[in-house]
Coordinates of C-alpha atoms in Angstrom, one line a residue:
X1 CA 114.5 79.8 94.8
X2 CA 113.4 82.7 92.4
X3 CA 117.5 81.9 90.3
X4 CA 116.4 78.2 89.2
X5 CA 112.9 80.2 87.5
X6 CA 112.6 79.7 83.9
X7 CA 112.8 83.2 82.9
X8 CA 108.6 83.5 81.8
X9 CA 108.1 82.2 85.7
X10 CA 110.4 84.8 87.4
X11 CA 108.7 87.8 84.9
X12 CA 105.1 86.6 86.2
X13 CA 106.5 86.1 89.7
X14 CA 108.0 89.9 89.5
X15 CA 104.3 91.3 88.1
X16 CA 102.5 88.9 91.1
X17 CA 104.8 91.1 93.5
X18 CA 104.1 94.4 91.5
X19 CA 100.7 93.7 91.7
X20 CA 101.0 92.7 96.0
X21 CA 102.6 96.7 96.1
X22 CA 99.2 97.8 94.1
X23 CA 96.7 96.1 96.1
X24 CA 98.5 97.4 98.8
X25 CA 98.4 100.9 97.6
X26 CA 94.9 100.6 96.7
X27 CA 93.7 99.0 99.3
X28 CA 95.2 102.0 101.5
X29 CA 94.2 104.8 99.6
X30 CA 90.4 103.5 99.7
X31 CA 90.6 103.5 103.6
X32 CA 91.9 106.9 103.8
X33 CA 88.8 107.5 101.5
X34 CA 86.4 105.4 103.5
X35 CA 87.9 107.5 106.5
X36 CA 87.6 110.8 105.0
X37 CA 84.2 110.0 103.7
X38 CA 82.7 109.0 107.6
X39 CA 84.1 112.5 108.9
X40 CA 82.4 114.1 106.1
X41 CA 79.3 112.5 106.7
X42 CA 79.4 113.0 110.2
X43 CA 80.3 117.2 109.9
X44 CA 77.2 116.7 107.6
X45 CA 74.8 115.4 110.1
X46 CA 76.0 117.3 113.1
X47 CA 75.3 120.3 110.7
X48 CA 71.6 119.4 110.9
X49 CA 71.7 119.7 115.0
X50 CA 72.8 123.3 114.4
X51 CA 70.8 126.4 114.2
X52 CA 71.3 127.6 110.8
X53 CA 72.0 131.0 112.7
X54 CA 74.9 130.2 113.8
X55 CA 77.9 131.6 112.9
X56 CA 80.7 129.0 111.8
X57 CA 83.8 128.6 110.2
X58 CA 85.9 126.5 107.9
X59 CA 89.6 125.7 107.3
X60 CA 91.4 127.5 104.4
X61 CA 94.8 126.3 104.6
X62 CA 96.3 127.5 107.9
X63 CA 93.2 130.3 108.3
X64 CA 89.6 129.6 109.9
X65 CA 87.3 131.6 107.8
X66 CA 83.5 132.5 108.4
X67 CA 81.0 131.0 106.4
X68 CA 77.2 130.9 106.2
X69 CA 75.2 127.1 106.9
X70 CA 74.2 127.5 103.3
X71 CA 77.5 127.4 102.0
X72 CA 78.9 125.0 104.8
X73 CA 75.9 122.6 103.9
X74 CA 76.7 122.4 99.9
X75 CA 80.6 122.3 101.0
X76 CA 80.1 119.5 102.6
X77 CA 77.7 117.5 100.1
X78 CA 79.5 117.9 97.7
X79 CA 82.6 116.3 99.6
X80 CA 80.4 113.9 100.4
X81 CA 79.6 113.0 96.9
X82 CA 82.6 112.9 95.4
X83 CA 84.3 110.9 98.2
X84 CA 81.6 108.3 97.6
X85 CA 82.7 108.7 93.8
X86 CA 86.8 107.8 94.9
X87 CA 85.2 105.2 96.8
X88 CA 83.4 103.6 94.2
X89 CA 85.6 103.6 92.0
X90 CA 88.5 102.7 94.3
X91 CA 86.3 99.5 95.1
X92 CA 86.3 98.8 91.2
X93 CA 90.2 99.0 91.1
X94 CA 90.8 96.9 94.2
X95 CA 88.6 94.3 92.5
X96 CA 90.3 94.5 88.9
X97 CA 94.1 94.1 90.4
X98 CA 92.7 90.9 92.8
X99 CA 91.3 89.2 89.5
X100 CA 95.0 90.0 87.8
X101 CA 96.5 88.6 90.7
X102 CA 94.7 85.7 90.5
X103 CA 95.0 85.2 86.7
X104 CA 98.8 85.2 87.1
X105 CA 98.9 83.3 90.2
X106 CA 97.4 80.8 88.3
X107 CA 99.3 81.6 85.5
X108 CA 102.7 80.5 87.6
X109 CA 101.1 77.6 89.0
X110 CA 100.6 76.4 85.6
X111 CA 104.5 77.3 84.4
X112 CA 105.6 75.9 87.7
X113 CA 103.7 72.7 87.3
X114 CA 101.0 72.8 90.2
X115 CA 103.4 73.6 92.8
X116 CA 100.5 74.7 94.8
X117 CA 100.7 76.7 98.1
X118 CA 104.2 78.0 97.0
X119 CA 102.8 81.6 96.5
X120 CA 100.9 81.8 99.7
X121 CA 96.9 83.9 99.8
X122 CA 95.7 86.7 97.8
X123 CA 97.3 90.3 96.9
X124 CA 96.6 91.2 100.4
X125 CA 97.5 88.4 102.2
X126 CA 94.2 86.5 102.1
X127 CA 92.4 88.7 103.4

């Protein structure tokens, strides 16, 4: 169907499917986020059951190296922080590419006359 486009329909139909492969990529990268972001907070809280005594270590590449709770405790924080941060503002981006794909969806509607249903749910399949 996409040879009998009017060439303006098939050049928002190809950005509608550029933007599918975004919201995609998006939508992954914040779950490895999300993910990354629960382990961290979870290191972090386990870090209060633990005498601050305790001698621990961290991972430095291939190497486990000593460190001190202080220094374990701000390490951690901080990754907290600024996976919060990517998370945020992965939110933001998820939300800006949906409202594109929405805009052109309708967009092509509009070229196509109405044909509605043709292009199926949202950037991530409806969901």
């Amino acid at each position: 169907m996409q040879g009998n486009l009017p060439p303006e329909a098939q050049e928002k139909l190809e950005e509608l499917q550029d933007l599918q492969e975004k919201a995609q990529t998006v939508a992954t990268q914040k779950q490895q986020a999300e993910t990354q972001l629960s382990e961290a907070e979870t290191a972090l809280d386990e870090l209060d059951e633990i005498d601050e005594d305790t001698v621990m270590y961290r991972e430095v590449g291939e190497l486990l190296v000593q460190t001190d709770y202080a220094e374990a405790q701000e390490d951690l924080e901080e990754k907290v922080d600024n996976l919060e941060i990517r998370v945020q503002s992965l939110e933001k981006q998820e939300q800006r590419v949906e409202d594109q794909f929405e805009e052109l969806q309708e967009e092509l509607q509009g070229m196509l006359g109405g044909a509605g249903g043709m292009m199926g749910g949202g950037p991530a399949g409806g969901a």
